Short mmCIF file of C-alpha atoms in Angstrom, two decimals:
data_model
loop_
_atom_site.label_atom_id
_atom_site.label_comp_id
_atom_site.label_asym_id
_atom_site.label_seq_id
_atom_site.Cartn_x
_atom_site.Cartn_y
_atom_site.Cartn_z
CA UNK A 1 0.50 4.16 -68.88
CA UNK A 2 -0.43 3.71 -64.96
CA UNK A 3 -2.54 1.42 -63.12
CA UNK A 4 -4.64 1.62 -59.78
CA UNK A 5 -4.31 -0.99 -57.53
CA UNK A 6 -7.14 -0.33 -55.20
CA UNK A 7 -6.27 -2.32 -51.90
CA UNK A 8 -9.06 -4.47 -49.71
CA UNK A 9 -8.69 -7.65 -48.19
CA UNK A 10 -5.13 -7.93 -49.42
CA UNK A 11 -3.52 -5.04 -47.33
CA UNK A 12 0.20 -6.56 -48.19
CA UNK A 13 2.70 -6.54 -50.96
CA UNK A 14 4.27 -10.29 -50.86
CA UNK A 15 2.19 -12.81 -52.39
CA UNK A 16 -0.15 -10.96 -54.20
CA UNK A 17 -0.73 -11.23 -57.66
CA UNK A 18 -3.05 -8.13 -57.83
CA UNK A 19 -0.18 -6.14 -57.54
CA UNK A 20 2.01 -7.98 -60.52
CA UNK A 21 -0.92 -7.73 -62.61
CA UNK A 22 -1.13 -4.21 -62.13
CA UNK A 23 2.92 -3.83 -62.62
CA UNK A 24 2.68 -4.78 -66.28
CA UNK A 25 0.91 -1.59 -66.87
CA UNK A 26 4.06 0.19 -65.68
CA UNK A 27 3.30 3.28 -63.28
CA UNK A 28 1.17 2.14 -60.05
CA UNK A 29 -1.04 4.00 -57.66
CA UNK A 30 -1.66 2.14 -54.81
CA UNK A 31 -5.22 3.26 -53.21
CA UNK A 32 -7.32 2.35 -50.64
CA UNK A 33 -10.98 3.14 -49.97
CA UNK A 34 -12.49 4.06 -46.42
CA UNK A 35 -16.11 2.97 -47.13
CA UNK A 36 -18.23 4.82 -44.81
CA UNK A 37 -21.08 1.61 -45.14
CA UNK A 38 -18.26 -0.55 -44.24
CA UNK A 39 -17.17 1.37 -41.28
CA UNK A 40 -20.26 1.54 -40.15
CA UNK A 41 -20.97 -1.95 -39.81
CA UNK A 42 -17.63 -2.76 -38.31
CA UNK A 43 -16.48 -2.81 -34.53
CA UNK A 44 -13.92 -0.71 -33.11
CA UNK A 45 -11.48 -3.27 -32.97
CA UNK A 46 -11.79 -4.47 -36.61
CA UNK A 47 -11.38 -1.10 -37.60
CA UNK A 48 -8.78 -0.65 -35.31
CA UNK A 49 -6.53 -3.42 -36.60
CA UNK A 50 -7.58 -2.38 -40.17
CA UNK A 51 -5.94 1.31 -39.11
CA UNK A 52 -3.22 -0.84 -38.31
CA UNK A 53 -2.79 -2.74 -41.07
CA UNK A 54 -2.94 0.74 -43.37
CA UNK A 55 -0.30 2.66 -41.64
CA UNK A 56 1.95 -0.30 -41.85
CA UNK A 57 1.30 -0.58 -45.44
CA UNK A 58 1.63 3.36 -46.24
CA UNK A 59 4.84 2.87 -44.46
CA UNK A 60 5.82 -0.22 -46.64
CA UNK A 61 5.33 2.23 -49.39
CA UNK A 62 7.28 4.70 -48.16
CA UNK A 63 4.05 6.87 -48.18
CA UNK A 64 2.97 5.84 -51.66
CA UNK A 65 -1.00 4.82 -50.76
CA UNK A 66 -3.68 6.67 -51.33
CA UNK A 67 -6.18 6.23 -48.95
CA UNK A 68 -9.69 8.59 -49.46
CA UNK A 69 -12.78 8.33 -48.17
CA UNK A 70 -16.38 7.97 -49.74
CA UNK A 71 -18.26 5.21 -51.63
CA UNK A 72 -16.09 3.01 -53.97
CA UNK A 73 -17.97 3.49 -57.20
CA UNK A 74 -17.40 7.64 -56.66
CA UNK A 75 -14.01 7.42 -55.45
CA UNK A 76 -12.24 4.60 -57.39
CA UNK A 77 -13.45 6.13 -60.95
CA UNK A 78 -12.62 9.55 -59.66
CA UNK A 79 -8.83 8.66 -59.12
CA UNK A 80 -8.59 6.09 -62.44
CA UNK A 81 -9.73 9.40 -64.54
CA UNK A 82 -7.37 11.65 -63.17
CA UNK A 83 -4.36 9.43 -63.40
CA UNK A 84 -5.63 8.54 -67.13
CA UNK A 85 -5.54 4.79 -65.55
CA UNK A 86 -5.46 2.09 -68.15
CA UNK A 87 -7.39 -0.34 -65.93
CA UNK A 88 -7.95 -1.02 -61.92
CA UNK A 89 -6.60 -4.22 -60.27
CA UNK A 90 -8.24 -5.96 -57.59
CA UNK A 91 -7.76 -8.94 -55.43
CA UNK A 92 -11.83 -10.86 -56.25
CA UNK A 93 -13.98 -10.35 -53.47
CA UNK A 94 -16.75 -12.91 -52.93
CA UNK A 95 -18.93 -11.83 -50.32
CA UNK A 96 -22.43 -9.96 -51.62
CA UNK A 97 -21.39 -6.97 -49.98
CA UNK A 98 -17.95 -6.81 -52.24
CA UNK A 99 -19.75 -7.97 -55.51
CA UNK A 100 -22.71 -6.01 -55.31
CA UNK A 101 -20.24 -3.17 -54.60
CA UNK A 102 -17.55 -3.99 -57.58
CA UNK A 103 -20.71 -4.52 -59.96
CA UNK A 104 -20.98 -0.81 -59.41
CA UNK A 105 -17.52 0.30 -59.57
CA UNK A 106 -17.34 -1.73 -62.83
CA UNK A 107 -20.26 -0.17 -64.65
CA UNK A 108 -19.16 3.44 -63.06
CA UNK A 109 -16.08 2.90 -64.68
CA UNK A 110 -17.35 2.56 -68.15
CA UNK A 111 -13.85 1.88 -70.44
CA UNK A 112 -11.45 1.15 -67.75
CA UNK A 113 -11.53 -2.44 -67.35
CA UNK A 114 -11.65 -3.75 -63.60
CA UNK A 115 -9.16 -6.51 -63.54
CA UNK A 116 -9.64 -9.46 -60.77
CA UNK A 117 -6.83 -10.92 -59.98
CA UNK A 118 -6.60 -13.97 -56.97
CA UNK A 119 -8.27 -13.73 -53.85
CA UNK A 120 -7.79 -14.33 -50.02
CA UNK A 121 -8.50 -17.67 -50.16
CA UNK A 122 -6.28 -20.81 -51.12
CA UNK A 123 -9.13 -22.05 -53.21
CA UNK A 124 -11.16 -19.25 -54.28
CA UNK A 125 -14.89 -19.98 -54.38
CA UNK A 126 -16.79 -21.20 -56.98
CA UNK A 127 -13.52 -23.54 -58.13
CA UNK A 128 -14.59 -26.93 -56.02
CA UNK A 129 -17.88 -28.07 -57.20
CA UNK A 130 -19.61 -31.40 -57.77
CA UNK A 131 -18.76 -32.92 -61.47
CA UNK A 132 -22.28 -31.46 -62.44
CA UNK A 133 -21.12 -28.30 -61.51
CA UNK A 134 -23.51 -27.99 -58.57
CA UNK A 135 -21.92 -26.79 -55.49
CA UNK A 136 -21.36 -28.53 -52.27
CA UNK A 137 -23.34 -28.57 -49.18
CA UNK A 138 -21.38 -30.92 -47.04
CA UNK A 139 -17.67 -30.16 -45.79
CA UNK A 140 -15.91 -33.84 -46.16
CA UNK A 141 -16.69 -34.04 -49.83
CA UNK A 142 -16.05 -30.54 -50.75
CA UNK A 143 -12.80 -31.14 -48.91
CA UNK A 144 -12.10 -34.22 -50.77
CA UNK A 145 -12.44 -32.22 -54.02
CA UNK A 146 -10.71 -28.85 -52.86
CA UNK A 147 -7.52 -31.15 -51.60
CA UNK A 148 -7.75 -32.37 -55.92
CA UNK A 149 -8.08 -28.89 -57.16
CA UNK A 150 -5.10 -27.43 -54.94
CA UNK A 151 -3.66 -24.30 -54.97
CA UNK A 152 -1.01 -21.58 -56.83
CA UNK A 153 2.19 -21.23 -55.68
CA UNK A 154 2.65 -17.98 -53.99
CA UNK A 155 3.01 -15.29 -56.38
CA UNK A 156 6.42 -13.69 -56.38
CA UNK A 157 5.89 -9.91 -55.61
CA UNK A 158 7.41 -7.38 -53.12
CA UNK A 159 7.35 -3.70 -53.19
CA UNK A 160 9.98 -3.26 -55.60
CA UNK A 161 7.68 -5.06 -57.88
CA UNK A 162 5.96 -1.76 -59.42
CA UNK A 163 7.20 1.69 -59.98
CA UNK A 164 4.55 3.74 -57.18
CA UNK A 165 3.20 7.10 -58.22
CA UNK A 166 3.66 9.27 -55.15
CA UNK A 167 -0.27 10.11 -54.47
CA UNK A 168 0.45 13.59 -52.80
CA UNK A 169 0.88 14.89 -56.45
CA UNK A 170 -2.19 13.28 -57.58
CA UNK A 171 -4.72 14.07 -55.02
CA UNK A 172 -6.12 15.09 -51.68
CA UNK A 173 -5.74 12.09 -48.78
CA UNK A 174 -7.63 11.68 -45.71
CA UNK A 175 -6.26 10.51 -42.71
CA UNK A 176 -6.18 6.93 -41.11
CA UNK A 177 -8.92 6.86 -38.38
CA UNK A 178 -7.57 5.65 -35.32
CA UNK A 179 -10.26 4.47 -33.12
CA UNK A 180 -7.91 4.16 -30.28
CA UNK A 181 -8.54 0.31 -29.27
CA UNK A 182 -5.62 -1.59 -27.41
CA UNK A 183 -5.74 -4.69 -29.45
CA UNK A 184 -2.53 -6.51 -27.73
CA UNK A 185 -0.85 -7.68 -31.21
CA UNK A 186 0.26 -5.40 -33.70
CA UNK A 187 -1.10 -5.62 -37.20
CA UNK A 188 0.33 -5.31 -40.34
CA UNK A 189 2.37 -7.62 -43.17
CA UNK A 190 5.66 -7.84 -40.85
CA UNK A 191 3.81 -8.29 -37.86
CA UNK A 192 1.75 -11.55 -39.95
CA UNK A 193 4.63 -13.01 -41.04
CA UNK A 194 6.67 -12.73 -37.94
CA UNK A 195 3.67 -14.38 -35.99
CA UNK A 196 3.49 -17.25 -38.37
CA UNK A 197 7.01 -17.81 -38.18
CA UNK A 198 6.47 -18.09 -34.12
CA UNK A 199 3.97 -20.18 -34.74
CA UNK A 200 5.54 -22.70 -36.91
CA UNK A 201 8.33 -22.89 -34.85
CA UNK A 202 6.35 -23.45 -31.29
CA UNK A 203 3.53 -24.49 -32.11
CA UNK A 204 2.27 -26.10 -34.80
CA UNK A 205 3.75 -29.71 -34.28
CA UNK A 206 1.20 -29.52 -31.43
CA UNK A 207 -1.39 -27.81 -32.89
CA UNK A 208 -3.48 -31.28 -33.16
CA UNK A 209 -3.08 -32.09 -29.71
CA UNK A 210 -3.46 -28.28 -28.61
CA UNK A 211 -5.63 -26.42 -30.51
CA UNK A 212 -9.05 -27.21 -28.21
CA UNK A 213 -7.82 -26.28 -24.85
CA UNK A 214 -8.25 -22.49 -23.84
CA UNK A 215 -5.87 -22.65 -21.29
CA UNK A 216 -2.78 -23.17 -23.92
CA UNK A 217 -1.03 -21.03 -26.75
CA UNK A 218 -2.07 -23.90 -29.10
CA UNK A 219 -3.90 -22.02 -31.55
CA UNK A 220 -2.19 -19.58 -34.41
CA UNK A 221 -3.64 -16.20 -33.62
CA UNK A 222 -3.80 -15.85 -37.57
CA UNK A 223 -7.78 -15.06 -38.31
CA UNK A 224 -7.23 -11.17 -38.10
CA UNK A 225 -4.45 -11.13 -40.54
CA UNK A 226 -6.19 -13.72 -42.62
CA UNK A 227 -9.55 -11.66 -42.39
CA UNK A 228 -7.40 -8.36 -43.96
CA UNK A 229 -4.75 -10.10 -46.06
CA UNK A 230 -1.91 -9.10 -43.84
CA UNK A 231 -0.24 -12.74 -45.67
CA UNK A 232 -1.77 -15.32 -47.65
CA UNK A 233 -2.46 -18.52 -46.81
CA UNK A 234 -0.47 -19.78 -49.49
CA UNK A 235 2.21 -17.87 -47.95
CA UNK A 236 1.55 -19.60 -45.12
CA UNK A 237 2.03 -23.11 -46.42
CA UNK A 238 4.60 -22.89 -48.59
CA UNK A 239 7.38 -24.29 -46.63
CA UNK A 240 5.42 -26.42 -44.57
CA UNK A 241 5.51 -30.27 -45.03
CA UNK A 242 1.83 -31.22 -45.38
CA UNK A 243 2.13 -34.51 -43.88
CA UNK A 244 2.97 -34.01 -40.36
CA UNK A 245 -0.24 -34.31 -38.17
CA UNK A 246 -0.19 -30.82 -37.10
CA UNK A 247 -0.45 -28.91 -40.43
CA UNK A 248 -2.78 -31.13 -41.99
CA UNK A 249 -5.19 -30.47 -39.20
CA UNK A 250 -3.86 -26.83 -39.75
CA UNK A 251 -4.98 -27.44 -43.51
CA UNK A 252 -8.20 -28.57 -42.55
CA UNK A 253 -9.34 -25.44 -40.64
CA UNK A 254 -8.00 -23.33 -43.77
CA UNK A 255 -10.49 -26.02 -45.45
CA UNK A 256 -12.73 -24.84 -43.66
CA UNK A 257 -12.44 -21.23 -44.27
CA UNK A 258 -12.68 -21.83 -48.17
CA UNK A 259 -15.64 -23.97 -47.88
CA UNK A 260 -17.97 -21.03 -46.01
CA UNK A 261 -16.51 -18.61 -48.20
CA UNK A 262 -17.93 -20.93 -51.08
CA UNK A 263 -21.73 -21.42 -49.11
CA UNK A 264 -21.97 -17.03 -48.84
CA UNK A 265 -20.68 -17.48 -52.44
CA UNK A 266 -23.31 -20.02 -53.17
CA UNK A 267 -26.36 -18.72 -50.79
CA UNK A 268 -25.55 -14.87 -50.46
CA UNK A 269 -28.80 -14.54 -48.12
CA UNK A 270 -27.16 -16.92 -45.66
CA UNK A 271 -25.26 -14.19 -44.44
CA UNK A 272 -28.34 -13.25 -42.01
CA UNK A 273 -30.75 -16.10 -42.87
CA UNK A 274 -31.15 -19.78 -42.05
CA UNK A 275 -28.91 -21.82 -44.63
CA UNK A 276 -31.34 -24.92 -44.07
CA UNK A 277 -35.04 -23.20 -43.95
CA UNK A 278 -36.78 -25.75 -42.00
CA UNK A 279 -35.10 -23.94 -38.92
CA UNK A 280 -37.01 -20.73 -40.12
CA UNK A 281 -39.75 -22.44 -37.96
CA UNK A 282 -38.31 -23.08 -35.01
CA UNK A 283 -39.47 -20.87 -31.80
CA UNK A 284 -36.97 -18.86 -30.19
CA UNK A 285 -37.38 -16.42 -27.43
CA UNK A 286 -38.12 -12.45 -27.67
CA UNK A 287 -39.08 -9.66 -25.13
CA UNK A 288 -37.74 -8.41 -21.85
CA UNK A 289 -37.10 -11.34 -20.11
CA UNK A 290 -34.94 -12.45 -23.34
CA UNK A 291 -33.45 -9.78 -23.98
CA UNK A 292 -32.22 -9.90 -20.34
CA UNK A 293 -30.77 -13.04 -20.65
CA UNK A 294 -28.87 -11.55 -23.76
CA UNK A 295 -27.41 -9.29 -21.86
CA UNK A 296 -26.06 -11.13 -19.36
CA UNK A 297 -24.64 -13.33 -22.21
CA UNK A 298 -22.55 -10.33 -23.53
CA UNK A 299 -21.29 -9.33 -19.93
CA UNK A 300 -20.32 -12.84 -18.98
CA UNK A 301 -22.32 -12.77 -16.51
CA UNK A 302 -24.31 -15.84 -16.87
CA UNK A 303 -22.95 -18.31 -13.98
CA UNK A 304 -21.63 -20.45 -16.19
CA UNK A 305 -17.91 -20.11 -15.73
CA UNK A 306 -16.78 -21.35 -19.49
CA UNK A 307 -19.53 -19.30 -20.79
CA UNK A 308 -18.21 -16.20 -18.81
CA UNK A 309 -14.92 -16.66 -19.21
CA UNK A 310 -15.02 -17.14 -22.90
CA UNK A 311 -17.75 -13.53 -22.91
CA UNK A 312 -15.10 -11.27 -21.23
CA UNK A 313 -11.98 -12.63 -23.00
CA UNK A 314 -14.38 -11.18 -25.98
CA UNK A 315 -14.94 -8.16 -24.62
CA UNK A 316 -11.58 -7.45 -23.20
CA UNK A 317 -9.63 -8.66 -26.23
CA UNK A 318 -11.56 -8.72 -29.51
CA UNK A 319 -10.77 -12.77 -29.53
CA UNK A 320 -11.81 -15.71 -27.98
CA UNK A 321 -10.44 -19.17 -28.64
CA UNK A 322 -12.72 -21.33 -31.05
CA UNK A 323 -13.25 -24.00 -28.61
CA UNK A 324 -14.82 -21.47 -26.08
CA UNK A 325 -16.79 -19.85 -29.54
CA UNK A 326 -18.52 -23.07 -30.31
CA UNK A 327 -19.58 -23.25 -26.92
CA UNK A 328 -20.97 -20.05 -26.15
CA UNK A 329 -22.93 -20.29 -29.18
CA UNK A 330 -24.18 -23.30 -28.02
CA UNK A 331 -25.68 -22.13 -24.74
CA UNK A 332 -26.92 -18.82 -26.21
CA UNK A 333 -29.12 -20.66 -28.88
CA UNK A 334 -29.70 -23.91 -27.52
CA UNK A 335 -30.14 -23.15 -23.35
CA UNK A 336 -31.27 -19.77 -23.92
CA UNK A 337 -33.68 -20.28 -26.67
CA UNK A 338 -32.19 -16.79 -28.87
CA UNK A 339 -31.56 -16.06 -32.24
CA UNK A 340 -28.20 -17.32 -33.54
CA UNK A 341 -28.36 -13.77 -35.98
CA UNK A 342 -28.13 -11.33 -32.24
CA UNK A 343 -24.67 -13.83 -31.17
CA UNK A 344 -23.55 -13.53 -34.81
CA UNK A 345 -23.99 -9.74 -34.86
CA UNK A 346 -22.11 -9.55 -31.21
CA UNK A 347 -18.88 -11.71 -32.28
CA UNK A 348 -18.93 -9.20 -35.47
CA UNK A 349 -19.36 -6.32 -33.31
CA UNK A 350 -16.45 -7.33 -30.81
CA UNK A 351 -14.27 -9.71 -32.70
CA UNK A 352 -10.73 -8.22 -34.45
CA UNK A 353 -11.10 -11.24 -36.73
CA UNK A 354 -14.72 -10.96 -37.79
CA UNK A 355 -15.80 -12.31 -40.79
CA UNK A 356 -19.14 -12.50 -42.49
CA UNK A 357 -18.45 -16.36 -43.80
CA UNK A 358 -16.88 -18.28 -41.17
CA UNK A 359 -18.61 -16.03 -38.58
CA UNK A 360 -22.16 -16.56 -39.76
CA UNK A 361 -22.17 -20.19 -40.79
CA UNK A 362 -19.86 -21.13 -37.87
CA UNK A 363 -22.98 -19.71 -35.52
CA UNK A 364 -25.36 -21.65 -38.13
CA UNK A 365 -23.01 -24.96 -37.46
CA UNK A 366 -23.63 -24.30 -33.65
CA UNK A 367 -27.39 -23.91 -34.25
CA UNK A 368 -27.88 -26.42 -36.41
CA UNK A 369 -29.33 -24.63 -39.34
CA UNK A 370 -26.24 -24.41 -41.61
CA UNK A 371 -24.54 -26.80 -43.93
CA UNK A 372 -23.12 -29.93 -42.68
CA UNK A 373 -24.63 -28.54 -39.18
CA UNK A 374 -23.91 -30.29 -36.13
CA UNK A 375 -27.61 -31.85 -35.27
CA UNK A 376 -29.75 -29.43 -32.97
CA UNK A 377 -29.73 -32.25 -30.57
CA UNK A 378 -26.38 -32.02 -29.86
CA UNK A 379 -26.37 -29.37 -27.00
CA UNK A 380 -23.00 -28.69 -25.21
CA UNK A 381 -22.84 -29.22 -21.64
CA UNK A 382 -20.78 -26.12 -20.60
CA UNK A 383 -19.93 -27.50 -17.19
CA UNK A 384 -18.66 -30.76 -18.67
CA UNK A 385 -17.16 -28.92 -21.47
CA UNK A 386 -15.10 -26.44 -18.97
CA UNK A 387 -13.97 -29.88 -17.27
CA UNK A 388 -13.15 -31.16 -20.30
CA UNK A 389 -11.28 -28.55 -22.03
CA UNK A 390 -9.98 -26.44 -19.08
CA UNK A 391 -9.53 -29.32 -16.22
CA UNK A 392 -7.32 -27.42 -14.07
CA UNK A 393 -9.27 -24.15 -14.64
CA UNK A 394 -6.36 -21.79 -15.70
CA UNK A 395 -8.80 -20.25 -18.37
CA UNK A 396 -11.32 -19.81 -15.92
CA UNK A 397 -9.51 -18.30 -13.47
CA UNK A 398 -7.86 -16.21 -16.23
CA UNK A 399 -11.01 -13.99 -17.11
CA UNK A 400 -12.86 -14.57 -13.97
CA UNK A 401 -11.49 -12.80 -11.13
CA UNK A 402 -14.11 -13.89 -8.85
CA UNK A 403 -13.04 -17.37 -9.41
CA UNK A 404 -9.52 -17.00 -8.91
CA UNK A 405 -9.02 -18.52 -5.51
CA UNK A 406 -11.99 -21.29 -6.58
CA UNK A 407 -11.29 -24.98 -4.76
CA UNK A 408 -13.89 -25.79 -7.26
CA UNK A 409 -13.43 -23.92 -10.20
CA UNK A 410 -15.94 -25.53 -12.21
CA UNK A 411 -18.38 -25.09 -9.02
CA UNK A 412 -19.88 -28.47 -9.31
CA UNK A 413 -20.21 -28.76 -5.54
CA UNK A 414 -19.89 -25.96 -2.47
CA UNK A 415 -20.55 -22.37 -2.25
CA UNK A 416 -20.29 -19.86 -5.24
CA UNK A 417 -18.12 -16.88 -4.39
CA UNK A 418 -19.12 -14.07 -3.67
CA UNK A 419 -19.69 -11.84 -6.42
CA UNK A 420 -20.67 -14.26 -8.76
CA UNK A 421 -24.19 -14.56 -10.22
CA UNK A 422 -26.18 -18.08 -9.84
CA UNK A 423 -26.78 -19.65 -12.76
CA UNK A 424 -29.52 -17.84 -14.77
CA UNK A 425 -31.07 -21.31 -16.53
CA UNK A 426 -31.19 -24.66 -15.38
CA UNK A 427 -29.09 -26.51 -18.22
CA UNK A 428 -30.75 -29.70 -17.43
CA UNK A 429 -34.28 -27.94 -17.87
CA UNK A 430 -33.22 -25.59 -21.34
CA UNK A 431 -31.47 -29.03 -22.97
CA UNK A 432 -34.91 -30.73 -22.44
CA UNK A 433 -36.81 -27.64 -23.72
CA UNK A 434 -34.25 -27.07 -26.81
CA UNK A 435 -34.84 -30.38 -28.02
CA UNK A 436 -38.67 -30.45 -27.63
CA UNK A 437 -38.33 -26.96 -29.65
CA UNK A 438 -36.21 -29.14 -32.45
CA UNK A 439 -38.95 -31.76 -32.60
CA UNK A 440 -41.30 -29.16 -33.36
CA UNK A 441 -40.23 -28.12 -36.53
CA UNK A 442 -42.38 -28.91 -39.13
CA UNK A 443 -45.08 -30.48 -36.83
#
């Protein structure tokens, strides 16, 4: 009797235990559903590299995926009916979003059983908790704990794993959108796997020493193909030797990764809300002249060089390098006085990676408001940060064309040139003000 695998944040066929569990059924259709809610709420350029990511699958598959269009508890019933599907596999998604939505597809189904199987993370949430079963609210403990609890081996699948049912028989497919997007990396299970192995081989030895400066190839370029399951992170580690410097402070970021997939798990409202509520009273800016300042934010156009830098590698790319992430956050809550939530809905809006845990509770880290938070006091210079991080100013100069022939890169002294805006706070000022705001709260 067949099986549906229905595809989501596991668009791959190594690794993925999903796909075994489904092969003990015998026949397989693979499927994939376009969610028009989904698409909706996605930038270009995460769509783009989910497009991607499908074709390369479909071609993995020699043209055996299904991919339709509509809302998941409509379509993935319709197809388990017609094929007379004994159940539907699934990788477990954990975000409210994907449980609200499988809590549907579940009771649509009615007999057919919907059969988790694994999920993207190496620990999946809800796994590392306190020994009272409470879970944690603090990274170094959880970490602690998740480094006891470990992980699977990878599972041992490939595409000759299952027999495929050829979906052309079955029924009508719609076409991959293709937004059109340059992205500058190609997507897809091949394309992860051959950028790991780059990585590994380049990179990763250095990866302590590297991974903050903007101005290197120190960091993995992974987060898009760990946002759609182009390869597992298990895949990922499996040959590495966890105690060289590099890969555990590799480890630590994939740490990382599970532990704010485990708060959205925990605190589903998070997504959009202040994780610690006392910051629900904390006075942030609104109206024209805010909304200005937003704007200039997004253009990189602030006359902060980091800042600006960082703002049109976004906009240009879909990335920008975590250092320059935590720092732009910084100045748009803390020196401009706005809303984490409009920042967080930006980087979702731009970023190929985006994704609703580490995006959101990273911004809440910046702002202070989150779990294990960085204290509101603690307000990044971005001057002193550019010196810091970019000395020479290769970054700078990178994304800023005005500043390309800059003695003074940083512009600490002389001139500005000409074409670039003034500064549009005084940092000195906005520090003061952000921490008289932070005193505020509860007064």
């Amino acid at each position: 009797m067949p099986a549906l695998l229905w595809f989501r944040r596991d668009l791959r066929l190594r690794d993925h235990p999903a796909l075994l569990a489904a092969a003990e059924s015998g026949d397989v259709l693979a499927c994939f559903v376009l969610d028009p809610r989904l698409e909706k709420s996605s930038g270009r350029r995460r769509l783009q590299f989910l497009s991607d990511a499908l074709r390369q699958l479909r071609d993995d598959l020699d043209g055996r995926l299904l991919v339709t269009r509509g809302n998941a508890e409509e379509q993935i019933p319709g197809v388990a009916h017609k094929i007379d599907a004994t159940a539907v596999h699934i990788s477990e998604d954990f975000a409210p979003y994907g449980k609200r939505r499988d809590e549907k597809v579940r009771a649509a189904l009615g007999s057919v059983p919907l059969v988790a199987t694994g999920s993207p993370y190496l620990v999946s949430p809800g796994r590392v908790t306190k020994d009272d079963g409470e879970p944690y609210k603090v990274f170094t403990p959880f970490l602690r704990k998740w480094r006891e609890v470990g992980w699977r081996k990878p599972a041992q699948s490939s595409a000759d794993s299952a027999r495929w049912l050829d979906p052309a028989r079955i029924v009508k497919q719609c076409t991959i959108p293709d937004p059109g997007v340059e992205l500058g990396f190609d997507a897809g299970e091949a394309a992860a796997l051959s950028r790991w192995e780059q990585f590994t081989g380049d990179g990763l030895d250095r990866y302590a020493q590297d991974r903050d400066r903007p101005n290197l190839p120190g960091t993995s370029r992974m987060s898009a193909h760990l946002k759609f399951g182009t390869i597992h992170p298990r895949t990922m580690l499996a040959t590495m030797n966890l105690r060289t410097q590099g890969v555990q402070t590799y480890l630590r970021e994939l740490a990382f990764r599970d532990f704010y997939a485990a708060v959205l798990h925990h605190w589903p409202a998070s997504a959009w809300r202040n994780w610690n509520s006392d910051f629900d009273d904390i006075e942030t800016d609104t109206g024209a002249d805010a909304d200005h300042r937003f704007q200039a934010w997004k253009a990189g156009e602030t006359g902060f060089p980091i800042v600006d830098a960082g703002m049109r590698q976004l906009r240009e790319t879909g990335f920008m390098h975590n250092r320059v992430r935590m720092i732009v956050a910084s100045f748009l809550v803390k020196d401009l006085h706005l809303p984490w939530q409009w920042g967080a809905q930006w980087f979702l809006d731009q970023l190929a990676d985006g994704d609703m845990a580490s995006n959101q509770h990273g911004w809440q880290w910046c702002a202070g408001c989150g779990t294990d938070a960085a204290p509101y006091f603690r307000v990044f210079n971005p001057t002193t940060q550019g010196e810091k991080f970019d000395s020479a100013g290769d970054y700078i100069r990178r994304w800023i064309p005005e500043l390309s022939t800059a003695e003074d890169v940083h512009l600490r002294k002389g001139e500005r040139p000409q074409g670039y805006p003034a500064p549009i706070v005084d940092q000195r000022a906005e520090r003061a003000e952000a921490l008289r705001r932070y005193r505020s709260i509860g007064s």
